[in-house]
PDB file of C-alpha atoms in Angstrom:
ATOM      1  CA  UNK K   1       0.018   0.006   0.013  1.00  0.00           C
ATOM      2  CA  UNK K   2       2.920   2.362   0.764  1.00  0.00           C
ATOM      3  CA  UNK K   3       4.310   1.702  -2.765  1.00  0.00           C
ATOM      4  CA  UNK K   4       0.936   2.459  -4.353  1.00  0.00           C
ATOM      5  CA  UNK K   5       0.718   5.718  -2.435  1.00  0.00           C
ATOM      6  CA  UNK K   6       4.333   6.653  -3.237  1.00  0.00           C
ATOM      7  CA  UNK K   7       3.627   6.008  -6.980  1.00  0.00           C
ATOM      8  CA  UNK K   8       1.232   8.986  -7.005  1.00  0.00           C
ATOM      9  CA  UNK K   9       4.149  11.336  -6.261  1.00  0.00           C
ATOM     10  CA  UNK K  10       6.487   9.874  -8.944  1.00  0.00           C
ATOM     11  CA  UNK K  11       6.549  11.382 -12.376  1.00  0.00           C
ATOM     12  CA  UNK K  12       8.919   8.926 -14.052  1.00  0.00           C
ATOM     13  CA  UNK K  13       6.820   6.456 -16.120  1.00  0.00           C
ATOM     14  CA  UNK K  14       9.314   3.519 -15.757  1.00  0.00           C
ATOM     15  CA  UNK K  15       9.558   3.908 -11.964  1.00  0.00           C
ATOM     16  CA  UNK K  16       5.758   4.209 -11.686  1.00  0.00           C
ATOM     17  CA  UNK K  17       5.362   0.987 -13.654  1.00  0.00           C
ATOM     18  CA  UNK K  18       7.941  -0.761 -11.452  1.00  0.00           C
ATOM     19  CA  UNK K  19       6.287   0.441  -8.221  1.00  0.00           C
ATOM     20  CA  UNK K  20       2.934  -0.693  -9.375  1.00  0.00           C
ATOM     21  CA  UNK K  21       4.271  -4.114 -10.455  1.00  0.00           C
ATOM     22  CA  UNK K  22       6.111  -4.579  -7.176  1.00  0.00           C
ATOM     23  CA  UNK K  23       3.037  -3.549  -5.166  1.00  0.00           C
ATOM     24  CA  UNK K  24       0.746  -5.976  -7.075  1.00  0.00           C
ATOM     25  CA  UNK K  25       3.202  -8.896  -6.499  1.00  0.00           C
ATOM     26  CA  UNK K  26       3.660  -8.014  -2.767  1.00  0.00           C
ATOM     27  CA  UNK K  27      -0.056  -7.802  -2.183  1.00  0.00           C
ATOM     28  CA  UNK K  28      -0.437 -11.457  -3.290  1.00  0.00           C
ATOM     29  CA  UNK K  29       1.960 -12.580  -0.505  1.00  0.00           C
ATOM     30  CA  UNK K  30      -0.458 -12.032   2.469  1.00  0.00           C
ATOM     31  CA  UNK K  31      -3.258 -13.632   0.442  1.00  0.00           C
ATOM     32  CA  UNK K  32      -1.231 -16.817  -0.020  1.00  0.00           C
ATOM     33  CA  UNK K  33      -0.382 -16.777   3.715  1.00  0.00           C
ATOM     34  CA  UNK K  34      -4.094 -16.574   4.564  1.00  0.00           C
ATOM     35  CA  UNK K  35      -4.902 -19.416   2.226  1.00  0.00           C
ATOM     36  CA  UNK K  36      -2.078 -21.414   3.882  1.00  0.00           C
ATOM     37  CA  UNK K  37      -3.564 -20.742   7.342  1.00  0.00           C
ATOM     38  CA  UNK K  38      -7.044 -21.678   6.136  1.00  0.00           C
ATOM     39  CA  UNK K  39      -5.803 -24.924   4.542  1.00  0.00           C
ATOM     40  CA  UNK K  40      -3.911 -25.949   7.694  1.00  0.00           C
ATOM     41  CA  UNK K  41      -6.884 -25.213   9.960  1.00  0.00           C
ATOM     42  CA  UNK K  42      -9.247 -27.069   7.657  1.00  0.00           C
ATOM     43  CA  UNK K  43      -7.266 -30.021   6.431  1.00  0.00           C
ATOM     44  CA  UNK K  44      -4.326 -30.093   8.805  1.00  0.00           C
ATOM     45  CA  UNK K  45      -0.734 -30.194   7.625  1.00  0.00           C
ATOM     46  CA  UNK K  46      -0.800 -31.188   3.921  1.00  0.00           C
ATOM     47  CA  UNK K  47       1.721 -31.063   1.050  1.00  0.00           C
ATOM     48  CA  UNK K  48      -0.049 -28.169  -0.532  1.00  0.00           C
ATOM     49  CA  UNK K  49       0.946 -25.966   2.403  1.00  0.00           C
ATOM     50  CA  UNK K  50       4.662 -25.992   1.533  1.00  0.00           C
ATOM     51  CA  UNK K  51       3.916 -24.984  -2.029  1.00  0.00           C
ATOM     52  CA  UNK K  52       1.901 -22.050  -0.756  1.00  0.00           C
ATOM     53  CA  UNK K  53       4.717 -21.063   1.582  1.00  0.00           C
ATOM     54  CA  UNK K  54       7.286 -21.360  -1.227  1.00  0.00           C
ATOM     55  CA  UNK K  55       5.097 -19.332  -3.587  1.00  0.00           C
ATOM     56  CA  UNK K  56       4.686 -16.584  -1.047  1.00  0.00           C
ATOM     57  CA  UNK K  57       8.464 -16.502  -0.402  1.00  0.00           C
ATOM     58  CA  UNK K  58       9.195 -16.381  -4.164  1.00  0.00           C
ATOM     59  CA  UNK K  59       6.693 -13.561  -4.797  1.00  0.00           C
ATOM     60  CA  UNK K  60       8.013 -11.574  -1.869  1.00  0.00           C
ATOM     61  CA  UNK K  61      11.608 -11.716  -3.144  1.00  0.00           C
ATOM     62  CA  UNK K  62      10.470 -10.959  -6.738  1.00  0.00           C
ATOM     63  CA  UNK K  63       8.610  -7.920  -5.491  1.00  0.00           C
ATOM     64  CA  UNK K  64      11.681  -6.671  -3.669  1.00  0.00           C
ATOM     65  CA  UNK K  65      13.902  -7.319  -6.725  1.00  0.00           C
ATOM     66  CA  UNK K  66      11.649  -5.342  -8.975  1.00  0.00           C
ATOM     67  CA  UNK K  67      11.505  -2.551  -6.485  1.00  0.00           C
ATOM     68  CA  UNK K  68      15.281  -2.359  -5.995  1.00  0.00           C
ATOM     69  CA  UNK K  69      16.148  -2.762  -9.691  1.00  0.00           C
ATOM     70  CA  UNK K  70      13.601  -0.192 -10.766  1.00  0.00           C
ATOM     71  CA  UNK K  71      14.813   2.296  -8.179  1.00  0.00           C
ATOM     72  CA  UNK K  72      18.459   1.788  -9.197  1.00  0.00           C
ATOM     73  CA  UNK K  73      17.586   2.267 -12.901  1.00  0.00           C
ATOM     74  CA  UNK K  74      15.716   5.508 -12.007  1.00  0.00           C
ATOM     75  CA  UNK K  75      18.748   6.747 -10.045  1.00  0.00           C
ATOM     76  CA  UNK K  76      21.148   5.912 -12.886  1.00  0.00           C
ATOM     77  CA  UNK K  77      18.993   7.582 -15.600  1.00  0.00           C
ATOM     78  CA  UNK K  78      17.665  10.553 -13.736  1.00  0.00           C
ATOM     79  CA  UNK K  79      20.426  11.435 -11.233  1.00  0.00           C
ATOM     80  CA  UNK K  80      23.570  10.028 -12.875  1.00  0.00           C
ATOM     81  CA  UNK K  81      22.643  10.497 -16.554  1.00  0.00           C
ATOM     82  CA  UNK K  82      23.503   6.840 -17.374  1.00  0.00           C
ATOM     83  CA  UNK K  83      21.039   5.342 -19.904  1.00  0.00           C
ATOM     84  CA  UNK K  84      20.407   1.625 -19.676  1.00  0.00           C
ATOM     85  CA  UNK K  85      18.639  -0.096 -22.539  1.00  0.00           C
ATOM     86  CA  UNK K  86      15.777  -2.509 -21.992  1.00  0.00           C
ATOM     87  CA  UNK K  87      17.946  -5.496 -22.941  1.00  0.00           C
ATOM     88  CA  UNK K  88      20.161  -4.900 -19.936  1.00  0.00           C
ATOM     89  CA  UNK K  89      17.162  -4.662 -17.606  1.00  0.00           C
ATOM     90  CA  UNK K  90      15.603  -7.737 -19.013  1.00  0.00           C
ATOM     91  CA  UNK K  91      18.793  -9.726 -18.702  1.00  0.00           C
ATOM     92  CA  UNK K  92      19.319  -8.649 -15.097  1.00  0.00           C
ATOM     93  CA  UNK K  93      15.696  -9.499 -14.197  1.00  0.00           C
ATOM     94  CA  UNK K  94      15.991 -12.899 -15.819  1.00  0.00           C
ATOM     95  CA  UNK K  95      19.195 -13.741 -13.886  1.00  0.00           C
ATOM     96  CA  UNK K  96      17.850 -12.552 -10.549  1.00  0.00           C
ATOM     97  CA  UNK K  97      14.415 -14.264 -10.955  1.00  0.00           C
ATOM     98  CA  UNK K  98      15.987 -17.545 -12.024  1.00  0.00           C
ATOM     99  CA  UNK K  99      18.464 -17.500  -9.131  1.00  0.00           C
ATOM    100  CA  UNK K 100      15.638 -16.717  -6.690  1.00  0.00           C
ATOM    101  CA  UNK K 101      13.425 -19.513  -8.012  1.00  0.00           C
ATOM    102  CA  UNK K 102      16.314 -22.024  -7.724  1.00  0.00           C
ATOM    103  CA  UNK K 103      17.088 -21.009  -4.155  1.00  0.00           C
ATOM    104  CA  UNK K 104      13.407 -21.165  -3.016  1.00  0.00           C
ATOM    105  CA  UNK K 105      12.873 -24.491  -4.749  1.00  0.00           C
ATOM    106  CA  UNK K 106      15.924 -26.030  -2.996  1.00  0.00           C
ATOM    107  CA  UNK K 107      15.189 -24.442   0.386  1.00  0.00           C
ATOM    108  CA  UNK K 108      11.423 -24.783   0.716  1.00  0.00           C
ATOM    109  CA  UNK K 109      10.591 -27.639  -1.599  1.00  0.00           C
ATOM    110  CA  UNK K 110      13.798 -29.731  -1.198  1.00  0.00           C
ATOM    111  CA  UNK K 111      14.158 -30.042  -4.983  1.00  0.00           C
ATOM    112  CA  UNK K 112      17.564 -31.582  -5.969  1.00  0.00           C
ATOM    113  CA  UNK K 113      19.204 -28.885  -8.106  1.00  0.00           C
ATOM    114  CA  UNK K 114      21.929 -31.226  -9.285  1.00  0.00           C
ATOM    115  CA  UNK K 115      19.602 -33.462 -11.387  1.00  0.00           C
ATOM    116  CA  UNK K 116      17.683 -30.328 -12.482  1.00  0.00           C
ATOM    117  CA  UNK K 117      20.879 -28.661 -13.713  1.00  0.00           C
ATOM    118  CA  UNK K 118      21.921 -31.819 -15.542  1.00  0.00           C
ATOM    119  CA  UNK K 119      18.583 -31.963 -17.389  1.00  0.00           C
ATOM    120  CA  UNK K 120      18.784 -28.203 -18.091  1.00  0.00           C
ATOM    121  CA  UNK K 121      22.259 -28.562 -19.493  1.00  0.00           C
ATOM    122  CA  UNK K 122      21.151 -31.228 -21.927  1.00  0.00           C
ATOM    123  CA  UNK K 123      18.196 -29.113 -23.036  1.00  0.00           C
ATOM    124  CA  UNK K 124      20.466 -26.103 -23.337  1.00  0.00           C
ATOM    125  CA  UNK K 125      22.746 -27.936 -25.762  1.00  0.00           C
ATOM    126  CA  UNK K 126      19.862 -28.889 -27.967  1.00  0.00           C
ATOM    127  CA  UNK K 127      18.336 -25.438 -27.861  1.00  0.00           C
ATOM    128  CA  UNK K 128      21.766 -23.957 -28.565  1.00  0.00           C
ATOM    129  CA  UNK K 129      22.109 -25.780 -31.874  1.00  0.00           C
ATOM    130  CA  UNK K 130      18.571 -25.027 -32.836  1.00  0.00           C
ATOM    131  CA  UNK K 131      18.725 -21.371 -32.015  1.00  0.00           C
ATOM    132  CA  UNK K 132      22.397 -20.669 -32.822  1.00  0.00           C
ATOM    133  CA  UNK K 133      21.808 -17.542 -34.895  1.00  0.00           C
ATOM    134  CA  UNK K 134      19.233 -16.123 -32.494  1.00  0.00           C
ATOM    135  CA  UNK K 135      21.466 -16.713 -29.494  1.00  0.00           C
ATOM    136  CA  UNK K 136      24.346 -15.065 -31.382  1.00  0.00           C
ATOM    137  CA  UNK K 137      22.219 -11.986 -31.846  1.00  0.00           C
ATOM    138  CA  UNK K 138      21.307 -11.987 -28.171  1.00  0.00           C
ATOM    139  CA  UNK K 139      24.907 -12.234 -27.002  1.00  0.00           C
ATOM    140  CA  UNK K 140      25.929  -9.567 -29.534  1.00  0.00           C
ATOM    141  CA  UNK K 141      23.180  -7.276 -28.124  1.00  0.00           C
ATOM    142  CA  UNK K 142      24.581  -7.710 -24.655  1.00  0.00           C
ATOM    143  CA  UNK K 143      28.137  -6.961 -25.844  1.00  0.00           C
ATOM    144  CA  UNK K 144      26.857  -3.758 -27.490  1.00  0.00           C
ATOM    145  CA  UNK K 145      25.415  -2.703 -24.175  1.00  0.00           C
ATOM    146  CA  UNK K 146      28.727  -3.339 -22.430  1.00  0.00           C
ATOM    147  CA  UNK K 147      30.896  -1.583 -25.022  1.00  0.00           C
ATOM    148  CA  UNK K 148      28.402   1.269 -25.721  1.00  0.00           C
ATOM    149  CA  UNK K 149      29.423   2.053 -29.317  1.00  0.00           C
ATOM    150  CA  UNK K 150      26.160   3.952 -29.547  1.00  0.00           C
ATOM    151  CA  UNK K 151      22.937   4.514 -27.650  1.00  0.00           C
ATOM    152  CA  UNK K 152      19.319   5.385 -28.343  1.00  0.00           C
ATOM    153  CA  UNK K 153      19.122   8.789 -30.085  1.00  0.00           C
ATOM    154  CA  UNK K 154      22.561   8.625 -31.772  1.00  0.00           C
ATOM    155  CA  UNK K 155      22.999   9.046 -35.514  1.00  0.00           C
ATOM    156  CA  UNK K 156      25.051   6.106 -36.842  1.00  0.00           C
ATOM    157  CA  UNK K 157      26.069   4.403 -40.036  1.00  0.00           C
ATOM    158  CA  UNK K 158      25.656   0.686 -39.814  1.00  0.00           C
ATOM    159  CA  UNK K 159      25.747  -1.918 -42.585  1.00  0.00           C
ATOM    160  CA  UNK K 160      25.326   0.753 -45.251  1.00  0.00           C
ATOM    161  CA  UNK K 161      22.410   2.465 -43.572  1.00  0.00           C
ATOM    162  CA  UNK K 162      22.489   5.910 -41.970  1.00  0.00           C
ATOM    163  CA  UNK K 163      19.909   6.776 -39.399  1.00  0.00           C
ATOM    164  CA  UNK K 164      19.035   7.531 -35.814  1.00  0.00           C
ATOM    165  CA  UNK K 165      18.961   4.712 -33.257  1.00  0.00           C
ATOM    166  CA  UNK K 166      15.334   4.368 -32.050  1.00  0.00           C
ATOM    167  CA  UNK K 167      15.457   1.024 -30.214  1.00  0.00           C
ATOM    168  CA  UNK K 168      18.032  -1.550 -29.004  1.00  0.00           C
ATOM    169  CA  UNK K 169      16.237  -4.835 -28.538  1.00  0.00           C
ATOM    170  CA  UNK K 170      17.281  -8.452 -27.824  1.00  0.00           C
ATOM    171  CA  UNK K 171      17.629  -9.541 -31.438  1.00  0.00           C
ATOM    172  CA  UNK K 172      18.114  -6.410 -33.505  1.00  0.00           C
ATOM    173  CA  UNK K 173      18.711  -2.624 -33.367  1.00  0.00           C
ATOM    174  CA  UNK K 174      16.207  -0.363 -35.116  1.00  0.00           C
ATOM    175  CA  UNK K 175      17.278   2.700 -37.104  1.00  0.00           C
ATOM    176  CA  UNK K 176      15.130   5.466 -38.504  1.00  0.00           C
ATOM    177  CA  UNK K 177      16.645   6.820 -41.725  1.00  0.00           C
ATOM    178  CA  UNK K 178      16.407  10.317 -43.169  1.00  0.00           C
ATOM    179  CA  UNK K 179      13.571   8.993 -45.354  1.00  0.00           C
ATOM    180  CA  UNK K 180      11.596   8.017 -42.229  1.00  0.00           C
ATOM    181  CA  UNK K 181      12.305   4.315 -43.028  1.00  0.00           C
ATOM    182  CA  UNK K 182      12.576   1.926 -40.066  1.00  0.00           C
ATOM    183  CA  UNK K 183      15.402  -0.623 -40.575  1.00  0.00           C
ATOM    184  CA  UNK K 184      15.975  -3.630 -38.241  1.00  0.00           C
ATOM    185  CA  UNK K 185      19.649  -4.638 -38.254  1.00  0.00           C
ATOM    186  CA  UNK K 186      20.566  -7.934 -36.409  1.00  0.00           C
ATOM    187  CA  UNK K 187      22.910  -7.335 -33.534  1.00  0.00           C
ATOM    188  CA  UNK K 188      25.214 -10.043 -34.834  1.00  0.00           C
ATOM    189  CA  UNK K 189      25.670  -8.120 -38.094  1.00  0.00           C
ATOM    190  CA  UNK K 190      26.420  -4.922 -36.154  1.00  0.00           C
ATOM    191  CA  UNK K 191      29.044  -6.626 -33.949  1.00  0.00           C
ATOM    192  CA  UNK K 192      30.827  -7.987 -37.049  1.00  0.00           C
ATOM    193  CA  UNK K 193      30.616  -4.765 -39.186  1.00  0.00           C
ATOM    194  CA  UNK K 194      31.908  -1.253 -39.029  1.00  0.00           C
ATOM    195  CA  UNK K 195      29.939   1.275 -36.979  1.00  0.00           C
ATOM    196  CA  UNK K 196      30.281   5.043 -37.462  1.00  0.00           C
ATOM    197  CA  UNK K 197      28.769   7.118 -34.712  1.00  0.00           C
ATOM    198  CA  UNK K 198      28.137  10.697 -35.828  1.00  0.00           C
ATOM    199  CA  UNK K 199      26.827  11.777 -32.400  1.00  0.00           C
ATOM    200  CA  UNK K 200      30.089  11.333 -30.501  1.00  0.00           C
ATOM    201  CA  UNK K 201      31.387  14.688 -31.882  1.00  0.00           C
ATOM    202  CA  UNK K 202      29.802  18.125 -31.805  1.00  0.00           C
ATOM    203  CA  UNK K 203      30.230  18.355 -35.633  1.00  0.00           C
ATOM    204  CA  UNK K 204      31.191  15.966 -38.372  1.00  0.00           C
ATOM    205  CA  UNK K 205      32.455  16.548 -41.896  1.00  0.00           C
ATOM    206  CA  UNK K 206      30.380  15.807 -44.965  1.00  0.00           C
ATOM    207  CA  UNK K 207      31.772  15.635 -48.463  1.00  0.00           C
ATOM    208  CA  UNK K 208      29.651  17.250 -51.220  1.00  0.00           C
ATOM    209  CA  UNK K 209      30.647  17.030 -54.923  1.00  0.00           C
ATOM    210  CA  UNK K 210      29.753  19.914 -57.170  1.00  0.00           C
ATOM    211  CA  UNK K 211      29.941  19.885 -60.926  1.00  0.00           C
ATOM    212  CA  UNK K 212      31.090  23.232 -62.550  1.00  0.00           C
ATOM    213  CA  UNK K 213      31.193  24.241 -66.190  1.00  0.00           C
ATOM    214  CA  UNK K 214      34.621  24.813 -67.781  1.00  0.00           C
ATOM    215  CA  UNK K 215      33.841  28.429 -68.492  1.00  0.00           C
ATOM    216  CA  UNK K 216      33.756  29.211 -64.724  1.00  0.00           C
ATOM    217  CA  UNK K 217      37.159  30.092 -63.161  1.00  0.00           C
ATOM    218  CA  UNK K 218      37.899  27.653 -60.282  1.00  0.00           C
ATOM    219  CA  UNK K 219      38.900  30.469 -57.861  1.00  0.00           C
ATOM    220  CA  UNK K 220      35.651  32.275 -58.471  1.00  0.00           C
ATOM    221  CA  UNK K 221      33.738  29.017 -57.814  1.00  0.00           C
ATOM    222  CA  UNK K 222      35.672  28.440 -54.576  1.00  0.00           C
ATOM    223  CA  UNK K 223      34.884  31.950 -53.280  1.00  0.00           C
ATOM    224  CA  UNK K 224      31.210  31.594 -54.195  1.00  0.00           C
ATOM    225  CA  UNK K 225      30.952  28.224 -52.377  1.00  0.00           C
ATOM    226  CA  UNK K 226      32.664  29.619 -49.281  1.00  0.00           C
ATOM    227  CA  UNK K 227      30.315  32.565 -49.221  1.00  0.00           C
ATOM    228  CA  UNK K 228      27.294  30.250 -49.460  1.00  0.00           C
ATOM    229  CA  UNK K 229      28.600  27.983 -46.693  1.00  0.00           C
ATOM    230  CA  UNK K 230      29.225  30.891 -44.374  1.00  0.00           C
ATOM    231  CA  UNK K 231      25.612  31.963 -44.771  1.00  0.00           C
ATOM    232  CA  UNK K 232      24.382  28.506 -43.570  1.00  0.00           C
ATOM    233  CA  UNK K 233      24.017  28.511 -39.734  1.00  0.00           C
ATOM    234  CA  UNK K 234      24.502  24.786 -39.264  1.00  0.00           C
ATOM    235  CA  UNK K 235      27.911  24.732 -41.010  1.00  0.00           C
ATOM    236  CA  UNK K 236      30.775  24.778 -38.447  1.00  0.00           C
ATOM    237  CA  UNK K 237      33.230  27.654 -38.584  1.00  0.00           C
ATOM    238  CA  UNK K 238      35.960  25.784 -36.635  1.00  0.00           C
ATOM    239  CA  UNK K 239      37.250  23.886 -38.426  1.00  0.00           C
ATOM    240  CA  UNK K 240      36.212  25.922 -41.449  1.00  0.00           C
ATOM    241  CA  UNK K 241      34.907  24.152 -44.650  1.00  0.00           C
ATOM    242  CA  UNK K 242      37.422  23.615 -47.420  1.00  0.00           C
ATOM    243  CA  UNK K 243      36.811  23.720 -51.174  1.00  0.00           C
ATOM    244  CA  UNK K 244      39.272  22.279 -53.676  1.00  0.00           C
ATOM    245  CA  UNK K 245      39.263  21.222 -57.348  1.00  0.00           C
ATOM    246  CA  UNK K 246      39.073  17.432 -57.451  1.00  0.00           C
ATOM    247  CA  UNK K 247      39.159  16.485 -61.140  1.00  0.00           C
ATOM    248  CA  UNK K 248      38.636  17.558 -64.790  1.00  0.00           C
ATOM    249  CA  UNK K 249      35.897  15.373 -66.204  1.00  0.00           C
ATOM    250  CA  UNK K 250      34.545  15.041 -69.736  1.00  0.00           C
ATOM    251  CA  UNK K 251      31.868  17.760 -69.418  1.00  0.00           C
ATOM    252  CA  UNK K 252      32.599  19.490 -66.164  1.00  0.00           C
ATOM    253  CA  UNK K 253      35.041  20.219 -63.390  1.00  0.00           C
ATOM    254  CA  UNK K 254      34.349  18.457 -60.092  1.00  0.00           C
ATOM    255  CA  UNK K 255      34.897  20.368 -56.836  1.00  0.00           C
TER     256      UNK K 255
END
């Protein structure tokens, strides 16, 4: 109830969602405890009781994990300015939830984790061969989050496409090009290719080719181009743009 009340004072949408999710999970815990008490009073000590206790313990820890991880993510993004993509949050949640479930199963239900791990290992090998490319993209997505070659909002050139990064998901990264096209590039292809990040610098150079008739003196053309570039507010003055004669072609000079 305290979490639900605190949620009303929070403006961050992600933290509000985490508070609500944690509160809903934690509210189920006393309900399971009440059912456990009712079952014990009505039927005596039965096997179903330990499953109810284990379920309440699991939900209690899951609620705390969601609350702590959500609060930490809010602090990193809002206070420290560190952006964490959804893939990192999902991976962390999966590891913590799986570890919690294994501990509760061993402690409360006396499940032998050794045999369970052996069976899981065999299934993992089969799934690894069947989902080799998909798993490769997942691991590549995690490596991109660790190395941070770019983040959401950056303008990049990847695999021949130039656009703004709009989403970094488990399997692929989405770009929005200048033509408003949305391109999904597999993370595996990004990790193997060359990535140019245009947003790491305040300004980047762009090469523009200009065809000029032979009757126009090159020095006059250079001065005219410099005057035009100086009148454009988005063109950087330091370093200043340069204009030079590149080649004499069949029907024009190329600057």
